[in-house]
Amino acid sequence: MTFLADKPGKITPEILAEQTKFSFEIFPVAVSMLITALCVMAFLVWNEIDHDRALIWFAAAVLVVALRFGVYYWYKATEKPEERAEFWRRMFLLGAYSTSLVLGAAGALFFSDLPPAAQTLFMLLLLGIVSGSLPVMALDLRSYTFYVVIALTPLVSINLAASDVQLKLLGVLVVVYIIMLMLSGYMFSRVMVDSLIYRHRSKNLAERLQVANMRLSSVNEELERISTVDELTGTFNRRYFNLRFEEVWNDHMREQTTLSALMIDVDYFKIYNDNYGHIRGDNCLQKIAHEIIHVIRRPRDFAARFGGEEFIVLLPKTDSAGAREIATRIHQQIERLAIPHKRPDKFGRVTVSIGGSSVVPSRDMTDDAFLQRVDQALQQAKAKGRNTSVLIP
């Protein structure tokens, strides 16, 4: 009883929707038992009372059951019935009360005319139907109490008013049974309501945790993006390149495949900044980075900002011919940009110099030595007058 000592909270619309859903879900089983009991009752009284009276009662019982099934299928066919939980709860209770009226009418119409043995069996059937309705109705104890009172009051009244001592005693036993049934209903109602409330709270907590996890995941993704991407150009940053390059280098050493790299430098970029300002300089770097990313399309290829105006492109499993083709396409894309540039040579637009190298990594060469070779190729391209590519083995 300690568990039931304190209420966990009030019945919210969400809890009401859960109650109603539970009632309709268990309805087919409960009503199947009801139909069986009604058929047995009809068979029991058929030879003891007037047939017309029995047929009228049975027809009323069939009509009530049919209407309840209609409400059940209406509920199942409705989209989002939880949005009208109060309406559906009332419809369900209306059907239950109609059933209890039919049961009460059976007691009032048939019980007195039955022989003692049939009376006992009739009463057991009626009590069984009322007890079987407990899981469906006891979520709302007041409604269940009203249901029991309607169904059993005629039968109890007839027994208590009878002159036969056995019938009086039977009536007293039914009253005791009803009291015990109400106590059981109270216990069942509290446990079920509490469980629904706790389940709803757990569901809300789970949803909040899911939202929090999604937000945390989004924050982590943003932190990862910040830690790996160059904020200005959108390429990867130097830190990420160093991590990725070491992994790629080791993979190629193990697989003995060719790795190529291109280092790209914007020609006379300091002069560009001096002439046009840093804002236009940043804009220039963004455009060049966009074109480099546009050229390299394979999933494993990637570009990073290596320094102020330097970019590096890593080309896994690419030979020198493939690297030269990529370098040529980068030159072509930069030329299409036609960004004006007041520079000391004959070119009046922004260009890039590219140095590259291709190698099958081995233990005889370090990854740093390979990058130095790529840088040497870039210096040679600059020495040749810029706006060109030099690739060395």
mmCIF file of C-alpha atoms in Angstrom, residues 177-385:
data_model
loop_
_atom_site.group_PDB
_atom_site.id
_atom_site.type_symbol
_atom_site.label_atom_id
_atom_site.label_comp_id
_atom_site.label_asym_id
_atom_site.label_seq_id
_atom_site.Cartn_x
_atom_site.Cartn_y
_atom_site.Cartn_z
ATOM 1 C CA TYR A 177 -18.771 -9.317 -3.425
ATOM 2 C CA ILE A 178 -19.494 -5.838 -4.813
ATOM 3 C CA ILE A 179 -17.610 -4.232 -1.916
ATOM 4 C CA MET A 180 -14.632 -6.517 -2.510
ATOM 5 C CA LEU A 181 -14.870 -5.786 -6.220
ATOM 6 C CA MET A 182 -14.771 -2.052 -5.542
ATOM 7 C CA LEU A 183 -11.685 -2.460 -3.346
ATOM 8 C CA SER A 184 -10.012 -4.464 -6.097
ATOM 9 C CA GLY A 185 -11.099 -1.837 -8.595
ATOM 10 C CA TYR A 186 -9.542 0.874 -6.462
ATOM 11 C CA MET A 187 -6.248 -0.996 -6.252
ATOM 12 C CA PHE A 188 -6.301 -1.782 -9.960
ATOM 13 C CA SER A 189 -7.231 1.775 -10.881
ATOM 14 C CA ARG A 190 -4.425 3.301 -8.809
ATOM 15 C CA VAL A 191 -1.814 0.912 -10.165
ATOM 16 C CA MET A 192 -2.905 1.393 -13.773
ATOM 17 C CA VAL A 193 -3.188 5.170 -13.536
ATOM 18 C CA ASP A 194 0.144 5.417 -11.742
ATOM 19 C CA SER A 195 1.796 3.227 -14.369
ATOM 20 C CA LEU A 196 0.358 5.362 -17.177
ATOM 21 C CA ILE A 197 1.568 8.545 -15.498
ATOM 22 C CA TYR A 198 5.033 7.160 -14.909
ATOM 23 C CA ARG A 199 5.174 5.810 -18.445
ATOM 24 C CA HIS A 200 4.151 9.184 -19.799
ATOM 25 C CA ARG A 201 6.781 10.880 -17.687
ATOM 26 C CA SER A 202 9.378 8.382 -18.892
ATOM 27 C CA LYS A 203 8.297 9.011 -22.465
ATOM 28 C CA ASN A 204 8.608 12.766 -22.009
ATOM 29 C CA LEU A 205 12.001 12.309 -20.378
ATOM 30 C CA ALA A 206 13.121 10.079 -23.243
ATOM 31 C CA GLU A 207 11.967 12.681 -25.762
ATOM 32 C CA ARG A 208 13.810 15.412 -23.881
ATOM 33 C CA LEU A 209 16.930 13.272 -23.729
ATOM 34 C CA GLN A 210 16.649 12.624 -27.451
ATOM 35 C CA VAL A 211 16.353 16.349 -28.157
ATOM 36 C CA ALA A 212 19.290 17.032 -25.848
ATOM 37 C CA ASN A 213 21.350 14.335 -27.571
ATOM 38 C CA MET A 214 20.476 15.769 -30.971
ATOM 39 C CA ARG A 215 21.531 19.226 -29.814
ATOM 40 C CA LEU A 216 24.721 17.817 -28.322
ATOM 41 C CA SER A 217 25.404 15.922 -31.530
ATOM 42 C CA SER A 218 24.839 19.112 -33.523
ATOM 43 C CA VAL A 219 27.208 21.008 -31.241
ATOM 44 C CA ASN A 220 29.812 18.262 -31.566
ATOM 45 C CA GLU A 221 29.489 18.303 -35.335
ATOM 46 C CA GLU A 222 29.900 22.057 -35.337
ATOM 47 C CA LEU A 223 32.947 21.788 -33.074
ATOM 48 C CA GLU A 224 34.407 19.142 -35.341
ATOM 49 C CA ARG A 225 33.736 21.309 -38.378
ATOM 50 C CA ILE A 226 35.395 24.283 -36.705
ATOM 51 C CA SER A 227 38.395 22.179 -35.736
ATOM 52 C CA THR A 228 38.904 20.739 -39.233
ATOM 53 C CA VAL A 229 37.718 23.416 -41.670
ATOM 54 C CA ASP A 230 39.390 26.682 -42.550
ATOM 55 C CA GLU A 231 36.827 29.335 -41.674
ATOM 56 C CA LEU A 232 37.734 31.686 -44.540
ATOM 57 C CA THR A 233 38.034 29.367 -47.538
ATOM 58 C CA GLY A 234 35.928 26.363 -46.560
ATOM 59 C CA THR A 235 38.775 23.971 -47.295
ATOM 60 C CA PHE A 236 40.280 21.803 -44.588
ATOM 61 C CA ASN A 237 42.768 23.499 -42.290
ATOM 62 C CA ARG A 238 46.450 22.713 -41.789
ATOM 63 C CA ARG A 239 45.819 20.755 -38.594
ATOM 64 C CA TYR A 240 43.399 18.396 -40.274
ATOM 65 C CA PHE A 241 45.678 18.016 -43.279
ATOM 66 C CA ASN A 242 48.533 16.862 -41.041
ATOM 67 C CA LEU A 243 46.313 14.212 -39.434
ATOM 68 C CA ARG A 244 44.839 13.031 -42.708
ATOM 69 C CA PHE A 245 48.150 13.090 -44.565
ATOM 70 C CA GLU A 246 49.812 10.763 -42.061
ATOM 71 C CA GLU A 247 46.960 8.243 -42.409
ATOM 72 C CA VAL A 248 46.983 8.406 -46.210
ATOM 73 C CA TRP A 249 50.772 8.089 -46.327
ATOM 74 C CA ASN A 250 50.712 4.943 -44.163
ATOM 75 C CA ASP A 251 47.872 3.434 -46.247
ATOM 76 C CA HIS A 252 49.832 3.936 -49.474
ATOM 77 C CA MET A 253 52.985 2.545 -47.918
ATOM 78 C CA ARG A 254 51.106 -0.594 -46.931
ATOM 79 C CA GLU A 255 49.308 -0.916 -50.286
ATOM 80 C CA GLN A 256 52.328 0.216 -52.373
ATOM 81 C CA THR A 257 50.225 2.558 -54.490
ATOM 82 C CA THR A 258 51.098 5.966 -55.911
ATOM 83 C CA LEU A 259 50.305 9.102 -53.937
ATOM 84 C CA SER A 260 50.372 12.566 -55.524
ATOM 85 C CA ALA A 261 50.196 16.029 -53.999
ATOM 86 C CA LEU A 262 49.933 19.545 -55.441
ATOM 87 C CA MET A 263 50.921 22.746 -53.645
ATOM 88 C CA ILE A 264 49.208 25.861 -54.977
ATOM 89 C CA ASP A 265 50.356 29.426 -54.360
ATOM 90 C CA VAL A 266 48.522 32.585 -55.425
ATOM 91 C CA ASP A 267 50.992 34.666 -57.438
ATOM 92 C CA TYR A 268 51.945 38.058 -55.975
ATOM 93 C CA PHE A 269 49.200 37.828 -53.397
ATOM 94 C CA LYS A 270 50.870 40.290 -51.021
ATOM 95 C CA ILE A 271 50.827 42.884 -53.777
ATOM 96 C CA TYR A 272 47.158 42.077 -54.393
ATOM 97 C CA ASN A 273 46.383 42.726 -50.729
ATOM 98 C CA ASP A 274 48.329 45.970 -50.767
ATOM 99 C CA ASN A 275 46.541 47.220 -53.895
ATOM 100 C CA TYR A 276 42.980 46.058 -53.200
ATOM 101 C CA GLY A 277 42.812 45.613 -49.422
ATOM 102 C CA HIS A 278 42.381 42.588 -47.220
ATOM 103 C CA ILE A 279 38.628 42.237 -47.732
ATOM 104 C CA ARG A 280 39.031 41.760 -51.468
ATOM 105 C CA GLY A 281 42.051 39.607 -50.744
ATOM 106 C CA ASP A 282 39.920 37.297 -48.608
ATOM 107 C CA ASN A 283 37.286 37.235 -51.320
ATOM 108 C CA CYS A 284 39.947 36.297 -53.861
ATOM 109 C CA LEU A 285 41.127 33.362 -51.732
ATOM 110 C CA GLN A 286 37.538 32.161 -51.297
ATOM 111 C CA LYS A 287 36.981 32.112 -55.066
ATOM 112 C CA ILE A 288 40.222 30.252 -55.711
ATOM 113 C CA ALA A 289 39.444 27.700 -52.979
ATOM 114 C CA HIS A 290 36.000 27.146 -54.490
ATOM 115 C CA GLU A 291 37.514 26.390 -57.895
ATOM 116 C CA ILE A 292 40.073 23.992 -56.413
ATOM 117 C CA ILE A 293 37.340 22.091 -54.569
ATOM 118 C CA HIS A 294 35.304 22.056 -57.785
ATOM 119 C CA VAL A 295 38.159 20.393 -59.699
ATOM 120 C CA ILE A 296 38.837 17.567 -57.227
ATOM 121 C CA ARG A 297 35.723 15.451 -57.068
ATOM 122 C CA ARG A 298 36.802 12.000 -55.932
ATOM 123 C CA PRO A 299 35.746 11.181 -52.349
ATOM 124 C CA ARG A 300 39.302 10.556 -51.103
ATOM 125 C CA ASP A 301 40.804 13.671 -52.729
ATOM 126 C CA PHE A 302 40.863 16.706 -50.502
ATOM 127 C CA ALA A 303 42.202 20.241 -50.412
ATOM 128 C CA ALA A 304 43.496 22.177 -47.432
ATOM 129 C CA ARG A 305 44.717 25.686 -46.787
ATOM 130 C CA PHE A 306 48.417 25.183 -46.127
ATOM 131 C CA GLY A 307 49.394 28.751 -45.359
ATOM 132 C CA GLY A 308 48.251 32.333 -45.938
ATOM 133 C CA GLU A 309 47.792 32.109 -49.719
ATOM 134 C CA GLU A 310 48.920 28.507 -50.182
ATOM 135 C CA PHE A 311 46.735 25.490 -50.700
ATOM 136 C CA ILE A 312 47.659 21.824 -50.878
ATOM 137 C CA VAL A 313 45.763 19.106 -52.697
ATOM 138 C CA LEU A 314 46.259 15.454 -51.757
ATOM 139 C CA LEU A 315 45.453 12.942 -54.498
ATOM 140 C CA PRO A 316 45.417 9.340 -53.227
ATOM 141 C CA LYS A 317 46.078 6.570 -55.766
ATOM 142 C CA THR A 318 46.925 9.090 -58.480
ATOM 143 C CA ASP A 319 49.998 8.913 -60.738
ATOM 144 C CA SER A 320 51.950 11.850 -62.147
ATOM 145 C CA ALA A 321 49.816 12.007 -65.316
ATOM 146 C CA GLY A 322 46.640 12.287 -63.231
ATOM 147 C CA ALA A 323 48.227 14.918 -60.998
ATOM 148 C CA ARG A 324 49.307 16.955 -64.035
ATOM 149 C CA GLU A 325 45.764 16.810 -65.409
ATOM 150 C CA ILE A 326 44.371 18.124 -62.098
ATOM 151 C CA ALA A 327 46.955 20.948 -62.092
ATOM 152 C CA THR A 328 46.012 21.916 -65.658
ATOM 153 C CA ARG A 329 42.324 22.035 -64.795
ATOM 154 C CA ILE A 330 43.024 24.220 -61.757
ATOM 155 C CA HIS A 331 44.917 26.689 -63.963
ATOM 156 C CA GLN A 332 41.992 26.735 -66.384
ATOM 157 C CA GLN A 333 39.418 27.370 -63.657
ATOM 158 C CA ILE A 334 41.472 30.205 -62.131
ATOM 159 C CA GLU A 335 41.917 31.756 -65.556
ATOM 160 C CA ARG A 336 38.139 31.697 -66.084
ATOM 161 C CA LEU A 337 37.715 33.738 -62.915
ATOM 162 C CA ALA A 338 39.616 36.608 -64.592
ATOM 163 C CA ILE A 339 40.197 38.425 -61.303
ATOM 164 C CA PRO A 340 41.996 41.729 -62.083
ATOM 165 C CA HIS A 341 45.457 42.111 -60.522
ATOM 166 C CA LYS A 342 47.976 44.972 -60.803
ATOM 167 C CA ARG A 343 51.191 42.956 -60.742
ATOM 168 C CA PRO A 344 54.745 43.619 -61.870
ATOM 169 C CA ASP A 345 54.729 41.119 -64.769
ATOM 170 C CA LYS A 346 52.716 41.111 -67.977
ATOM 171 C CA PHE A 347 49.636 39.328 -66.542
ATOM 172 C CA GLY A 348 46.784 41.585 -65.487
ATOM 173 C CA ARG A 349 44.816 38.996 -63.561
ATOM 174 C CA VAL A 350 45.210 36.598 -60.652
ATOM 175 C CA THR A 351 47.072 33.366 -61.414
ATOM 176 C CA VAL A 352 48.527 30.512 -59.395
ATOM 177 C CA SER A 353 51.769 28.564 -59.410
ATOM 178 C CA ILE A 354 51.573 24.826 -58.787
ATOM 179 C CA GLY A 355 54.225 22.391 -57.671
ATOM 180 C CA GLY A 356 53.619 18.691 -57.386
ATOM 181 C CA SER A 357 55.127 15.274 -56.979
ATOM 182 C CA SER A 358 54.068 11.638 -57.184
ATOM 183 C CA VAL A 359 55.630 8.802 -55.202
ATOM 184 C CA VAL A 360 55.031 5.301 -53.922
ATOM 185 C CA PRO A 361 55.644 5.762 -50.177
ATOM 186 C CA SER A 362 58.329 3.588 -48.630
ATOM 187 C CA ARG A 363 60.423 3.437 -45.493
ATOM 188 C CA ASP A 364 63.253 5.124 -47.386
ATOM 189 C CA MET A 365 61.260 8.379 -47.518
ATOM 190 C CA THR A 366 59.371 10.207 -44.794
ATOM 191 C CA ASP A 367 56.139 12.072 -45.344
ATOM 192 C CA ASP A 368 57.925 15.321 -44.460
ATOM 193 C CA ALA A 369 60.512 14.642 -47.159
ATOM 194 C CA PHE A 370 57.705 14.173 -49.665
ATOM 195 C CA LEU A 371 56.157 17.514 -48.731
ATOM 196 C CA GLN A 372 59.551 19.183 -49.105
ATOM 197 C CA ARG A 373 59.774 17.736 -52.608
ATOM 198 C CA VAL A 374 56.337 19.176 -53.423
ATOM 199 C CA ASP A 375 57.436 22.561 -52.048
ATOM 200 C CA GLN A 376 60.614 22.421 -54.148
ATOM 201 C CA ALA A 377 58.472 21.865 -57.243
ATOM 202 C CA LEU A 378 56.399 24.933 -56.299
ATOM 203 C CA GLN A 379 59.527 27.048 -55.951
ATOM 204 C CA GLN A 380 60.649 25.902 -59.390
ATOM 205 C CA ALA A 381 57.275 26.919 -60.838
ATOM 206 C CA LYS A 382 57.662 30.373 -59.318
ATOM 207 C CA ALA A 383 61.210 30.624 -60.645
ATOM 208 C CA LYS A 384 59.945 29.835 -64.147
ATOM 209 C CA GLY A 385 57.815 32.957 -64.112
#
